[in-house]
Coordinates of C-alpha atoms in Angstrom, one line a residue:
X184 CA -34.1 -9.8 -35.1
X185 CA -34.1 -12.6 -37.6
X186 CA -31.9 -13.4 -40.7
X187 CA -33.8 -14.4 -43.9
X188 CA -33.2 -15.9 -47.5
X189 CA -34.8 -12.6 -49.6
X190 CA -37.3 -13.3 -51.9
X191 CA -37.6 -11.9 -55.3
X192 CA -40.1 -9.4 -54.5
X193 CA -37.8 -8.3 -51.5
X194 CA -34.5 -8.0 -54.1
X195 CA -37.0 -5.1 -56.2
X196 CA -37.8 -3.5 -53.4
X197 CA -34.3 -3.1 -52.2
X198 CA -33.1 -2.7 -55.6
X199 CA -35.4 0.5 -56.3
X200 CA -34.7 1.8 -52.4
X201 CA -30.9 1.8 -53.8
X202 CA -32.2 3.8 -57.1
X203 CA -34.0 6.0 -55.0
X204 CA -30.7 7.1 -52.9
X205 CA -28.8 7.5 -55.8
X206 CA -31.2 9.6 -57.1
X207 CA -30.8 11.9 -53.7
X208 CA -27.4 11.8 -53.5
X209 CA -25.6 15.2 -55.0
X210 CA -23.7 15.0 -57.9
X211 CA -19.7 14.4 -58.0
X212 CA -19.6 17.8 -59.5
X213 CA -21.6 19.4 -57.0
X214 CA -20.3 18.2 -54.1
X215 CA -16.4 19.2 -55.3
X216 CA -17.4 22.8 -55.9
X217 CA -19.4 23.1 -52.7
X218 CA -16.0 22.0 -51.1
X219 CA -13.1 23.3 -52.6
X220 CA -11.1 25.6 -51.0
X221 CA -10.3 29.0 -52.9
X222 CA -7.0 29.3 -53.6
X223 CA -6.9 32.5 -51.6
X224 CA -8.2 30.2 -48.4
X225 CA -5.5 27.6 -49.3
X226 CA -3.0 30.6 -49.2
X227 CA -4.0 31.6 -45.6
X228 CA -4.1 28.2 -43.9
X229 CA -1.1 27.3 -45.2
X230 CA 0.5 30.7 -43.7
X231 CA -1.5 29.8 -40.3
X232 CA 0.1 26.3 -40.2
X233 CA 3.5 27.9 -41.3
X234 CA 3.5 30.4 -38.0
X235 CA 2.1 27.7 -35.6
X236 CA 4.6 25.3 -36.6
X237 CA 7.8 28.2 -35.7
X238 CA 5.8 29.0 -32.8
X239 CA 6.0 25.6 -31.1
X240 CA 9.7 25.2 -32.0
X241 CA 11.0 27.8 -30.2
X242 CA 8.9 27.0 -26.9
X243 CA 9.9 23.9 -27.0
X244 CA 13.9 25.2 -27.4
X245 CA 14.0 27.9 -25.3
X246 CA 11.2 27.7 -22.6
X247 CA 12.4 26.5 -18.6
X248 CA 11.4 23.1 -17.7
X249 CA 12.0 21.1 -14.4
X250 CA 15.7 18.6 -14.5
X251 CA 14.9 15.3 -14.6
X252 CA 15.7 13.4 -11.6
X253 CA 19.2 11.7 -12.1
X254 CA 19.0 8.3 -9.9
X255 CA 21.9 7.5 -7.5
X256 CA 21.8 3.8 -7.5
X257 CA 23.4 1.5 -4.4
X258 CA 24.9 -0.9 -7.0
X259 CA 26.6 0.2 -10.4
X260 CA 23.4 -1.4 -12.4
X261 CA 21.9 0.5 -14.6
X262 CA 18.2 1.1 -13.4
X263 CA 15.3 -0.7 -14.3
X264 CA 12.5 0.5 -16.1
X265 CA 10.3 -0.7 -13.4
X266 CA 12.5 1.8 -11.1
X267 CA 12.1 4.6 -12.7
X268 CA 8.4 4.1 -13.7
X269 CA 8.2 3.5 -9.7
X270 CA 9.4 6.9 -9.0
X271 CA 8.0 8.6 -12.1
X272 CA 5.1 10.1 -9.4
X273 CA 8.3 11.9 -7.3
X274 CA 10.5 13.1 -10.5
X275 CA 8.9 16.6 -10.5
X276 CA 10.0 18.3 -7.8
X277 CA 12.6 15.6 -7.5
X278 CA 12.6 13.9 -3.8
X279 CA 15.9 13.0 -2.3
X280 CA 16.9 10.5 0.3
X281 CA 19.7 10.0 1.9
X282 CA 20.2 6.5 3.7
X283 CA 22.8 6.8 6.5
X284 CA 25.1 4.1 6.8
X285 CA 25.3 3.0 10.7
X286 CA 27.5 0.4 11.6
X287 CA 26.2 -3.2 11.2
X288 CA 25.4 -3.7 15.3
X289 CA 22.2 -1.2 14.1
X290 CA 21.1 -3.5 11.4
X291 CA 23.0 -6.0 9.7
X292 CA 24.1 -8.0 12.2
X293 CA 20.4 -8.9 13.2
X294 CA 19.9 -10.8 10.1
X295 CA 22.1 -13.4 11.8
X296 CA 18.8 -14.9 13.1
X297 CA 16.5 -15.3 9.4
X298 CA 13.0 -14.9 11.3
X299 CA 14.2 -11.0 11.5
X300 CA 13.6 -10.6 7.5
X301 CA 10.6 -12.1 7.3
X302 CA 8.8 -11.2 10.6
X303 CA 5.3 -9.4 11.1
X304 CA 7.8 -6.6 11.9
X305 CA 10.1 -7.2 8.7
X306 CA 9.5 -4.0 7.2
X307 CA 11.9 -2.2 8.9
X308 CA 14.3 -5.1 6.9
X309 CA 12.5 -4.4 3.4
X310 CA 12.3 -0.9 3.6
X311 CA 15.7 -0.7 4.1
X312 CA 16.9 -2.6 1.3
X313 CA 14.5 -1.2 -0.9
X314 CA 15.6 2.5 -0.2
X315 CA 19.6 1.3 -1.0
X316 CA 18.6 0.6 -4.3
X317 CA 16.3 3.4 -5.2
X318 CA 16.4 5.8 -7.7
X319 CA 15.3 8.5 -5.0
X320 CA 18.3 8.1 -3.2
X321 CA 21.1 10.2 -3.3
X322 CA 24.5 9.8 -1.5
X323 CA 25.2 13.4 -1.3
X324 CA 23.6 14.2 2.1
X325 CA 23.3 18.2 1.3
X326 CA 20.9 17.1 -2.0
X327 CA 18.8 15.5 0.7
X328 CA 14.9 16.0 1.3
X329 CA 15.1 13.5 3.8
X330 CA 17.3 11.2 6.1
X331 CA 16.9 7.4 6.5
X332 CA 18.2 6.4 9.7
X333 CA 18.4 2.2 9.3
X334 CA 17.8 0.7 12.9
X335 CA 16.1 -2.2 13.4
X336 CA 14.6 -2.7 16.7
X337 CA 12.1 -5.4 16.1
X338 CA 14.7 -8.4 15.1
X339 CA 15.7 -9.1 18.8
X340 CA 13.9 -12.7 19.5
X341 CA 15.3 -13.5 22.8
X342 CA 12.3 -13.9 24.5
X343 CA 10.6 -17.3 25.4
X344 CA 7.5 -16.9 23.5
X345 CA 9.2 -16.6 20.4
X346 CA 8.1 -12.9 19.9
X347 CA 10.4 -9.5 19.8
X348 CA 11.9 -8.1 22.7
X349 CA 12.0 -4.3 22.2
X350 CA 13.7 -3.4 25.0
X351 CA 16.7 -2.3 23.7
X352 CA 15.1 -0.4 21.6
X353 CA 15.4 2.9 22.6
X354 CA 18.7 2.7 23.5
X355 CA 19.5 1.7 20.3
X356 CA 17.5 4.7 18.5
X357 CA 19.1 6.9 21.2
X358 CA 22.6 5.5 20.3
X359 CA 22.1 6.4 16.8
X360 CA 21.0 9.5 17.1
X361 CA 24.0 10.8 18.9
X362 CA 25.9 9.1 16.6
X363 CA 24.8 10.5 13.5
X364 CA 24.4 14.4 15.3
X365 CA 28.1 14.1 16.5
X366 CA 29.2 13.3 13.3
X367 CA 27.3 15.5 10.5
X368 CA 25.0 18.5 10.6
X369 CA 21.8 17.6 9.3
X370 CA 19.9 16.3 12.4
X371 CA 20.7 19.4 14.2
X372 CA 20.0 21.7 11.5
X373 CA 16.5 20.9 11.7
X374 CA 16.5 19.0 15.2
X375 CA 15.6 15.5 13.2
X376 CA 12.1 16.9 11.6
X377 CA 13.5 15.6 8.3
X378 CA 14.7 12.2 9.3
X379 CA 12.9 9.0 9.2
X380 CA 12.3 5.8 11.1
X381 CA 10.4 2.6 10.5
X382 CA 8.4 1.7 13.6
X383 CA 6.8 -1.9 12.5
X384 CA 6.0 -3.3 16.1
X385 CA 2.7 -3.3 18.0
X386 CA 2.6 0.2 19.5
X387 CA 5.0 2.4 16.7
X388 CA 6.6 4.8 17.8
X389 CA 6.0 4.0 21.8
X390 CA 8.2 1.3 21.3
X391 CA 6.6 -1.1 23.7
X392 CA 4.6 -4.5 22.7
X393 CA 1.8 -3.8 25.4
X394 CA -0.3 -0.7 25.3
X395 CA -0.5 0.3 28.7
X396 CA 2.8 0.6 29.1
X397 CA 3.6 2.0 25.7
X398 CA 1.1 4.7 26.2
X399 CA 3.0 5.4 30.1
X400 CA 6.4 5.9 28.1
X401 CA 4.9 7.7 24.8
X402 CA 6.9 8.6 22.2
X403 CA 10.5 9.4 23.1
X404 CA 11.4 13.0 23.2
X405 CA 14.3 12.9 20.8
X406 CA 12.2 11.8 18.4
X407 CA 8.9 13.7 18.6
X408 CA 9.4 15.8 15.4
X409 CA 11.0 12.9 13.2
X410 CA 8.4 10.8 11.0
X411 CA 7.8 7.4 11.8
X412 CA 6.7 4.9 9.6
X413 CA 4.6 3.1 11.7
X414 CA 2.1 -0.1 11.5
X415 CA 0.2 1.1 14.6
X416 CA -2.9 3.5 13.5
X417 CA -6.7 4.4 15.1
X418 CA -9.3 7.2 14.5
X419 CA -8.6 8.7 18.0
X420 CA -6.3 10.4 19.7
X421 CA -3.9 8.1 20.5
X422 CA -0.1 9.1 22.3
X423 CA 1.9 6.6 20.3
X424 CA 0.6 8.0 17.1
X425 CA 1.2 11.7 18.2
X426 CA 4.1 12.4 16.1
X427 CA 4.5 12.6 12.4
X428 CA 4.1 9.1 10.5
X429 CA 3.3 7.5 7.7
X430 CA 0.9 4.4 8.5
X431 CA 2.4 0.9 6.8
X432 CA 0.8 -2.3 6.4
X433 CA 2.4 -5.2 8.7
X434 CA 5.3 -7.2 6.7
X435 CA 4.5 -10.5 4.8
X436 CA 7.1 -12.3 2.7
X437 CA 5.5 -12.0 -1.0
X438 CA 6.2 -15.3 -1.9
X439 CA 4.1 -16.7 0.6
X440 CA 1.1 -15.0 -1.1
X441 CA 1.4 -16.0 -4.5
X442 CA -1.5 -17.3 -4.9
X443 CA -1.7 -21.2 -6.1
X444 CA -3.8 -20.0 -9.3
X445 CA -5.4 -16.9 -11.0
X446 CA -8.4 -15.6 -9.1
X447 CA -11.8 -15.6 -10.5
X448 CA -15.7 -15.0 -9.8
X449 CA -16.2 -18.3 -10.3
X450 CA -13.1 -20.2 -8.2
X451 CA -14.6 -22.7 -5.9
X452 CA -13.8 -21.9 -2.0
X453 CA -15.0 -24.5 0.7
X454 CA -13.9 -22.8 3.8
X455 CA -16.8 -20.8 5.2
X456 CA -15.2 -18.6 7.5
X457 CA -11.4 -19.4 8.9
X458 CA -8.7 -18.3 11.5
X459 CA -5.8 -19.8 12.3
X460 CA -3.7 -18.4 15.7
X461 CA -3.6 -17.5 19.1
X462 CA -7.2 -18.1 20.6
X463 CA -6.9 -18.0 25.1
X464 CA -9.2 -20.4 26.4
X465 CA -8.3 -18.3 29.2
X466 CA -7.7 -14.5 28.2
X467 CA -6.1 -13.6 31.4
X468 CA -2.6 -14.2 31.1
X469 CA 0.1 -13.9 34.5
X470 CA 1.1 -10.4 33.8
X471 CA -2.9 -9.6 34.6
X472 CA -3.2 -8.0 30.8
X473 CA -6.4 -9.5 28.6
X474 CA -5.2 -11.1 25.8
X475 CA -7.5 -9.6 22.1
X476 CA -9.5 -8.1 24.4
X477 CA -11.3 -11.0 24.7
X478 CA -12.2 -11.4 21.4
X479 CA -10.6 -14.1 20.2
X480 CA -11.4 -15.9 23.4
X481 CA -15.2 -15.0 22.1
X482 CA -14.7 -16.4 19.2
X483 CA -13.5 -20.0 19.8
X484 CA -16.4 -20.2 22.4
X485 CA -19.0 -19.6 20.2
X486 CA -18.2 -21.2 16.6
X487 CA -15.3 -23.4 17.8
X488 CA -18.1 -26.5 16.5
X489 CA -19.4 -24.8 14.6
X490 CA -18.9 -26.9 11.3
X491 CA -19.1 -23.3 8.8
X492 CA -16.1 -22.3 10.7
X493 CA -12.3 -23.8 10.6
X494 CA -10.5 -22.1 13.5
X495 CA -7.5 -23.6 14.5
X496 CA -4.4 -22.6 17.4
X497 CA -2.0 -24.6 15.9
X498 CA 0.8 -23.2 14.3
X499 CA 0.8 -24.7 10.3
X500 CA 3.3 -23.7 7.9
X501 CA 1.1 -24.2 5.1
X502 CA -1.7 -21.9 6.0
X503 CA -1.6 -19.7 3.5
X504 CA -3.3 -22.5 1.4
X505 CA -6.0 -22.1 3.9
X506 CA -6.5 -18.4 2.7
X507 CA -6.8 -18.8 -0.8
X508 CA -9.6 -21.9 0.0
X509 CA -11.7 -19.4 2.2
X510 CA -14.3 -17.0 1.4
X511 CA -14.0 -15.1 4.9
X512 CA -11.1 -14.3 7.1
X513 CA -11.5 -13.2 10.2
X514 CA -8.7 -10.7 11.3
X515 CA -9.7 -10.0 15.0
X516 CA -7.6 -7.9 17.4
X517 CA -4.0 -9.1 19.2
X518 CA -2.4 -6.9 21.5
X519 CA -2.6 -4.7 18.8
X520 CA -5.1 -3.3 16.3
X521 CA -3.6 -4.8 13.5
X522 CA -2.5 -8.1 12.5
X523 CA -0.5 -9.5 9.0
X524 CA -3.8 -11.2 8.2
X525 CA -5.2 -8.4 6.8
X526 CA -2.3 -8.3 4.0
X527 CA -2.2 -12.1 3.8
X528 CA -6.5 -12.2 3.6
X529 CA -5.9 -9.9 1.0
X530 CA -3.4 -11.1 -1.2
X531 CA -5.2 -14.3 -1.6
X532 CA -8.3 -13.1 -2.1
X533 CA -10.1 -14.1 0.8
X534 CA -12.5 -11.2 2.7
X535 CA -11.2 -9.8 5.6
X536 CA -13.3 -9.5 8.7
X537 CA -12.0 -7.0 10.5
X538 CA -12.5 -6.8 14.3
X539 CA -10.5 -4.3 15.7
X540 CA -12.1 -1.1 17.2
X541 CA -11.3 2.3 15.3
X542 CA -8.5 0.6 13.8
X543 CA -7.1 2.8 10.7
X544 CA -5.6 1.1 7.7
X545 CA -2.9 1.7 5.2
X546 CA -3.0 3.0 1.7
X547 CA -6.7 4.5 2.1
X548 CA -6.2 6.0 -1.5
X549 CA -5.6 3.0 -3.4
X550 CA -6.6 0.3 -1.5
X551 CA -10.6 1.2 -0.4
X552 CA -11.0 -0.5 2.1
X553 CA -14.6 -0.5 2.9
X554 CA -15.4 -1.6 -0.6
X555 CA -13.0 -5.2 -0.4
X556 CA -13.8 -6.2 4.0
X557 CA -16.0 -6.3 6.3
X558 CA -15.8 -4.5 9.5
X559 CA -17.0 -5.8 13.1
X560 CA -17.2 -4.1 16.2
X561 CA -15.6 -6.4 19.1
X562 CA -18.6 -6.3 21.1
X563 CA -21.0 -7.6 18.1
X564 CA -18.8 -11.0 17.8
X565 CA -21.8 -12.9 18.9
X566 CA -23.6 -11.5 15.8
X567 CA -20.8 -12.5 13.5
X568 CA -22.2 -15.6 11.8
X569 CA -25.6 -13.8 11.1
X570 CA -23.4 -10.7 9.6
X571 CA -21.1 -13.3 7.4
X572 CA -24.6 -15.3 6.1
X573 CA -26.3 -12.1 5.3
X574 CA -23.1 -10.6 3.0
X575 CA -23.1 -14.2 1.1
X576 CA -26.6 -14.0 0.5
X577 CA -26.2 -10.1 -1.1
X578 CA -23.0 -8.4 -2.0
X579 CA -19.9 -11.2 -1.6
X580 CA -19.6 -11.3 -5.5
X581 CA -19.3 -7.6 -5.7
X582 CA -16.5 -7.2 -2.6
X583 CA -14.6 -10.3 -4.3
X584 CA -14.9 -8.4 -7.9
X585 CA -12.8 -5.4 -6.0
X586 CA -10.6 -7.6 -3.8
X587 CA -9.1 -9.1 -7.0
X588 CA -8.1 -5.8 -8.3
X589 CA -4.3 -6.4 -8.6
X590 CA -3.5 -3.0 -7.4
X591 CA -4.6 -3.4 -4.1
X592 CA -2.8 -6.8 -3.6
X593 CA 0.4 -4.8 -5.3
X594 CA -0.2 -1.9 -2.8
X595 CA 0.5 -4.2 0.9
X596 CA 3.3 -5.9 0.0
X597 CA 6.9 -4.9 0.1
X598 CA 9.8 -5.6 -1.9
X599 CA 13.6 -6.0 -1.6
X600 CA 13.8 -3.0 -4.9
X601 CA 11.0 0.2 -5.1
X602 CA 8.4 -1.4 -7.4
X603 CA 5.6 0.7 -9.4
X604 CA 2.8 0.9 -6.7
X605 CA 3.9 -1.0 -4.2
X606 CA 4.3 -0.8 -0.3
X607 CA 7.4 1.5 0.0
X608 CA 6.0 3.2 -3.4
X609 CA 3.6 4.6 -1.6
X610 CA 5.8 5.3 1.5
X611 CA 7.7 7.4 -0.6
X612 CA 4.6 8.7 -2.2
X613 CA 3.5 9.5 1.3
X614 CA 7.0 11.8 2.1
X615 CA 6.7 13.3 -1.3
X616 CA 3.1 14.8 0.1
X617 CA 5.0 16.0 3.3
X618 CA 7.8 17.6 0.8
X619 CA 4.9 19.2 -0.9
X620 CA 3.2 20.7 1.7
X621 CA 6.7 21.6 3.7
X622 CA 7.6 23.7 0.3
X623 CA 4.4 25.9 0.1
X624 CA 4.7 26.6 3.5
X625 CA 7.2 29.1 5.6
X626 CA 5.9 27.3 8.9
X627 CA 8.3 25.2 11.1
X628 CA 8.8 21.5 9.3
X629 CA 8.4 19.1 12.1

């Protein structure tokens, strides 16, 4: 459609298309007696309005309505907004936890060493702290709808490699059971099917780094009916997942993934495909146990010059710039399933490859996975640069449009306070399901 200068023939034609509508249009008079209201009506309506109006009032004063949930805070700070939006989602039936308070040999004096803060396995740290200063907890233990047993069993770093020794921890978990059973009521009154622990290591609630092993020892017995909130999940049977849990992404310190600038469609990314980490020239390591399966191994092989792929072993502090200047990630298998570059990938807004075998993820509900990362089996990592060529040519705009949806960033990470939507949001979330279905149902809780 064009825009033109009228003509004078054009301004008489529009002038008698106006008369001509006029003309149709009924009269003031007309139209007011087609539409006024008798005052009989008036009468009626205004009597209507007049019993609607009581009606309300009185429901409103005197019908039953659930409390609001009154917030215990750790500190004598009034609660933040974004604390009480955060638990807005659990206010109605209100959940309650209760946050024991060990002695500091159980938590606080493994933040002596830093690294056990901001770990792969820092969780246990974050969840902690988070909990102390939410407006779901309560510090009157009979309120409770569930109990928070603060142990942390993945901050021991005496080993040579660098990496958490867990043997101690069942011992420790052990330790703190008894404790807590000897001294109040609550863990025998429902034999610990209420209480919770963070399990943030390789294997969960196995508590053991290598799988063979872990799956030898299982879960331990004390704690079979407790719920774990674990890092460890696959779509199979599995023994170190056979217990009540709540599946958590691995820890990464937020302020490492802030990204440099906002993401956008059009944001220029020169790294074809990256990885930086541990990549075994020679899988096979002295205990006899095959490092990634081989994958990694698999990987290096093939693309290691391979000038569309940066893969590097060396440790780098700053590799999180990396990320954000990559349009693939690959997240392949360690000893476990999982690995913190899925939440790093992620929160910069680089695609995660995932190659991990019937690996399950976190947060299915708000963070779809299938729709923001590829997924490879480990035995088609000789096809992977075919795969990775064929997404860029079709549908990479469309799984970066979804990646940069804040909420899903929001969603992995964890925070030192309960923050709307967050990781430990939808922990909490997750136990509020559990409270749910443990309320509309006479059956054992375990």
């Amino acid at each position: 459609m064009s825009l033109q200068r009228p003509t004078k023939n054009s301004n008489k034609e529009h002038l008698y298309i106006k008369m001509k509508l006029l003309q149709n249009r009924p009269s003031r008079t007309n139209f007011a007696d087609k539409t006024l209201l008798s005052s009989k009506n008036l009468r009626y309506l205004l009597l209507l309005w007049l019993s609607l109006s009581l009606y309300l009032l009185f429901t409103s004063l005197f019908s039953p309505s659930n409390p609001p949930l009154k917030p215990t805070l750790h500190s004598s700070a009034t609660a933040s907004r974004a604390l009480i939006e955060a638990t807005t989602a659990f206010a109605s039936p209100p959940l309650r936890i209760y946050v024991y308070d060990l002695p500091p040999t159980f938590n606080a004096d493994w933040l002596s060493n830093p690294r056990c803060a901001t770990h792969l396995f820092g969780s246990e740290v974050a969840i902690h702290r988070a909990l102390l200063r939410s407006p779901v907890r309560t510090t009157d233990p009979s309120l409770a709808d569930f109990f928070f047993v603060p142990v942390y069993v993945a901050c021991n770093f005496s080993t040579s490699n660098g990496f958490p020794s867990l043997g101690h921890a069942r011992r420790s978990l052990s330790s703190a059971v008894h404790r807590i059973s000897s001294e109040m009521p609550f863990w025998n009154r429902t034999r610990g099917s209420d209480h919770v622990f963070v399990a943030s290591h390789d294997y969960g609630a196995c508590f053991h780094a290598m799988e063979d092993v872990a799956v030898a020892e299982g879960v331990p017995e004390f704690l079979r009916r407790s719920v774990m909130l674990q890092t460890f999940g696959v779509n199979r049977r599995h023994p170190c997942q056979d217990v009540e849990h709540v599946l958590i992404p691995p820890y990464v310190v937020p302020e490492t993934v802030r990204p440099l600038s906002e993401f956008s469609p059009a944001r220029r990314r020169d790294i074809f495909a990256f990885f930086r980490g541990k990549m075994e020239v020679h899988p096979k390591n002295i205990s006899g146990r095959v490092y990634s399966r081989g994958v990694r191994t698999e990987i290096l092989k093939r693309y290691g010059n391979d000038r569309r792929f940066r893969l590097k072993r060396q440790r780098y502090d700053g590799y999180q710039s990396e990320i954000e200047r990559s349009t693939f990630c690959l997240c392949p298998l360690g000893w476990a399933p999982w690995s913190p570059r899925l939440v790093e990938s992620v929160a910069l807004g680089c695609v995660p490859v995932i190659i991990a075998d019937d690996i399950r993820l976190p947060f299915p509900e708000t963070v779809r996975w299938p729709e923001i990362s590829l997924s490879l089996r480990e035995s088609d990592v000789r096809s992977l640069a075919r795969v990775l060529e064929r997404v860029a040519a079709t549908n990479l705009s469309a799984i970066q449009r979804n990646l940069w949806d804040p909420a899903v960033r929001r969603a992995l990470l964890f925070n030192d306070e309960v923050r709307y939507g967050d990781a430990t949001w939808h922990v909490l979330e997750a136990l509020h399901r559990k409270l749910r279905r443990r309320r509309s149902t006479t059956d054992t809780w375990r």
